[in-house]
Amino acid sequence: MITNLFMMLSIKSACSLAYLVLLLLWNVGAASAAATGDGSNQTAAPTYTSVHIGLILDSASHMDAMVDSCISMAISDFYIAHPDYQTRLIRHRKDAQEELEVASAAIELMKNEEVHSILGPQMFTQNKFVAELGGKAHVPVVSFTARSQSVSYQQSPYVVRTTPDDSNQARALSSICKGFGWLAAVILYEDSDYGSQFLGKLTKVFQDDEIQLAYTAPISTAAEDRHIMKELKKLVTLQTRVFLVHMNANLGSRLFRLAKVAGMISEGYAWLITDSIGSFMSSVDDASDSMEGVIGLRPYVPKSQNLDNFRVRWKKNMLLMNPDSAKNPAAELNVYGLWAYDTVWALAMAAEKIRPVNPSFFKANDENKNGSDISNLGHSQLGPKLLNELQNISLEGLAGEFRMINGQLATSALEIFNVFETGERPIGYWTPDRGIMRTLSAKGKPTYSTSTNELKSILWPGDSTKKPKGWAIPPTGILKIGVPKKYGFMEFVNVSNDPQTNKTKVTGFSIAIFCSVLQQLPFQIDYEFIPFVNKSEFSNGSYNDLLYGIPNKTFDMVVGDTTILADRAKYVDFTLPYSETGTVMVVKNRKGRDIWIFVKPFRWDLWLLIFSTCIFISIVLRILEHRANSSLDASVPKRRKLGLSFPIASLAFPERDLMANKWSRFVMVIWLLMSFIVMQSYTANLSAMLTVDQLDFRFSNDDYIGVQMDTFVKDFVIKRLNIAPSRIREYGTIEDYHDAMTKGSRNGGIDAIFDEIPYMKLFLDRYSSEYKIVGPSYRTDGFGFAFPLNSSLVVHFSRAILAVTESENMTALQQQYLGSKLSSSSDTQINSISSESPKLTAYDFGGLFIIIGSAMIFALFCSETSVGRRLTNVVAYYSQKSFFFLSFRRNDDLRVNSIVHPEDENGDLSHDNEVQGAENEIDDQQGNPTNEVQLSEVGNTSATEGPTSQ
């Protein structure tokens, strides 16, 4: 054993000595080459401009040791690949562990070494402080390990992170949960700034995707195993079975080892890990055993020949520098080392593009150069240019594409892997533009997908191939059921104290439905009712407050008369409803008393228009009859004069000799048509006013509506009906409703009640003769039981509710708790709302009166103008002639009499009609010669003007 030890020490010493010799020879060669510049014919060695960069690492950290090796190899590999470059990166390393040491190291690098960029440090808080120093000295601080940031690039432009943002990892986790149908998850994260930053991003993404954070468990890096086990036992009692883990690899390996002991790495559980563990799987102790079935994320590193060669060379270099690294799995190469390698290449390219380089610092104060006073920091002249060029660098590095966007590495794909007994294997990928994918060779237009069908087969915890549901009944089996404390309508839920046992007793229709549902479930559930009351045994808030107790873990479910609403469904799941749906309005059965109700069917403008039209028609009739009756005015009966004065007299005196002019009769026909339409409309509107009990929705400022307190109805009335909050009053019991309706709005009460149908049925069952339901039924989904989001019990309870509501037992329960009137949902008629029948206006009959006015003007034109009379004669002549050819031939007298006589100046159609119409008056006047002469003249005129029949 001693011999072996000496051999190992000898080998280690020889390797170290060889490395130092090679390094010395390289430096000597470079120095001698630089010194041969004497102006002779010898070829002058190239001169290089040094660009100093600082590196802050922790020599005790295996991670930093791996990164340090990658940076050294990156500088060497870059200038071997680019020997003609005129700049050289000169690295200055400082070891630091604590925050103060890191700050001091950064100040020394800036003041003493005059570095123009600083790489590192690793810790998030350290990076934050060094970033502030870099902004002061205009020195870019480049981090290849920080995945979160405390300040944005806009706030601190000298902070550069050559790592992708954790926001994309949060989006990927959300897509996986959504794809598997897990709408709730528990987060276990490292209790540090790094873990808190990621939790904030994950919370925002989950809220956008409507995934609930069921519980968050911060775990300190210094926590003992017993503390972690205590937290895990608490998680076992939760219903959620989806766990997301975000912490460093050392803490994560302890967590999974204890979770396996607690029985949580078994069937029914789902575990997801971020790249904080996924990128260090080789350093997790017993990963294949304690993490079997876990799904993880890590940055995707494309395979390439350069990467394979680098891995081999890096492994040899690590063995040369530290032979014990082969025994330490934590020193394995990972993506952070590759990012560090690519970062150095990008810095070297940026430095070369700045040429000519002026690497000097402008000092604020040259005194105290060796001090660490921050106020003496200079400003790098090269730093801003280096930062600008670094933002424009694009190269294909070992870790993939290296391209900066706003001070941060552009987002790359994430690899989704599954842990098996023999290790882990990729099952898919996630990209920001396509979501979940099976392979990265997808083509076509990018479409975001959250379908987990794209993933390869997955082995879940417990060697199960069945996807976990994400929810389970707690092992205790006791459900904490929240019930409301009501002061009215206690027929649904009644919370009281049993005087005999001094225990809380919960009864009512909703509780009876719940008990009946339990009998229909295929399994048994133990439960306890927990009234939602405060220390004073009064209600602890509204129904919304009661339901918020579910996501807050106060209750496992809520039973009561809780209405199913869309806003509430955002944070709880409801079963199918077990009651009627809808909200209605209840008003008094009242009829208005008004002695002037007979004038209300028409508005004043319509009444005025009707009387004006009658007067206008009377004037038209007087004009039409004036010429025909001018010579007979003294002998015309009074009833005829009355008929000419007002058209309604024609209904009282319908003798055929009332009108002498045919156009007068035409006007009367039009007037009768108008009268018929107006009277029918008046009758219909008056009937509606006398027979229908109305409620006008257009409330005045003195009218109020009553709603039930602590329910959603108040907000519903304000938003849906646009009722001002000042006109709404809240009540708790049926008696309060009745008293307020009896008083009315003018006496401090209300004029209407707006509430849900089950409550209003109870109200009408007690005061059925005094009130009635009016108006439409506004849609709601009725009463249901509430559960946590994505609860598997919702399906079982919904099916059981269907069985109960369709059974005969439902009617018996309604009769027992709600009364006989409410035993059937169809007993109460929901009448259509009708606000007060609107008064008919002149505008409503505008078309009718336009027709009447046009007819009056047309009659005056045809009767009182020469042009109108001629047109009428021509039309009448050709009409009669056409009728003549269609009639039978008779004797000559009949043919002669069938010839049309043109109309005389008084508007008569024919001589025979005039003679026949005037016979009665001739008899009364005892053969007045004037009339005979007139009739003879008319006949002679007709015979002269009209054509004779052949």
JSON list of N, CA and C in Angstrom, two decimals, residues 343 398 429 458 648 690 737:
[
{"chain": "A", "resi": 343, "resn": "THR", "atom": "N", "xyz": [-17.82, 31.70, -24.20]},
{"chain": "A", "resi": 343, "resn": "THR", "atom": "CA", "xyz": [-17.74, 33.10, -23.80]},
{"chain": "A", "resi": 343, "resn": "THR", "atom": "C", "xyz": [-16.35, 33.67, -24.04]},
{"chain": "A", "resi": 398, "resn": "LEU", "atom": "N", "xyz": [-19.25, 25.33, -28.80]},
{"chain": "A", "resi": 398, "resn": "LEU", "atom": "CA", "xyz": [-19.40, 23.94, -28.37]},
{"chain": "A", "resi": 398, "resn": "LEU", "atom": "C", "xyz": [-20.80, 23.66, -27.82]},
{"chain": "A", "resi": 429, "resn": "TYR", "atom": "N", "xyz": [-38.19, 17.40, -26.75]},
{"chain": "A", "resi": 429, "resn": "TYR", "atom": "CA", "xyz": [-37.54, 18.70, -26.67]},
{"chain": "A", "resi": 429, "resn": "TYR", "atom": "C", "xyz": [-38.61, 19.78, -26.54]},
{"chain": "A", "resi": 458, "resn": "ILE", "atom": "N", "xyz": [-42.65, 7.04, -21.39]},
{"chain": "A", "resi": 458, "resn": "ILE", "atom": "CA", "xyz": [-42.13, 7.53, -20.12]},
{"chain": "A", "resi": 458, "resn": "ILE", "atom": "C", "xyz": [-42.31, 6.46, -19.06]},
{"chain": "A", "resi": 648, "resn": "ILE", "atom": "N", "xyz": [-117.77, 62.28, -38.55]},
{"chain": "A", "resi": 648, "resn": "ILE", "atom": "CA", "xyz": [-118.30, 61.20, -37.73]},
{"chain": "A", "resi": 648, "resn": "ILE", "atom": "C", "xyz": [-119.82, 61.14, -37.78]},
{"chain": "A", "resi": 690, "resn": "LEU", "atom": "N", "xyz": [-105.10, 47.79, -18.45]},
{"chain": "A", "resi": 690, "resn": "LEU", "atom": "CA", "xyz": [-106.11, 47.45, -17.44]},
{"chain": "A", "resi": 690, "resn": "LEU", "atom": "C", "xyz": [-105.96, 46.03, -16.92]},
{"chain": "A", "resi": 737, "resn": "TYR", "atom": "N", "xyz": [-87.07, 40.87, 3.62]},
{"chain": "A", "resi": 737, "resn": "TYR", "atom": "CA", "xyz": [-87.56, 41.17, 2.27]},
{"chain": "A", "resi": 737, "resn": "TYR", "atom": "C", "xyz": [-89.00, 41.70, 2.32]}
]
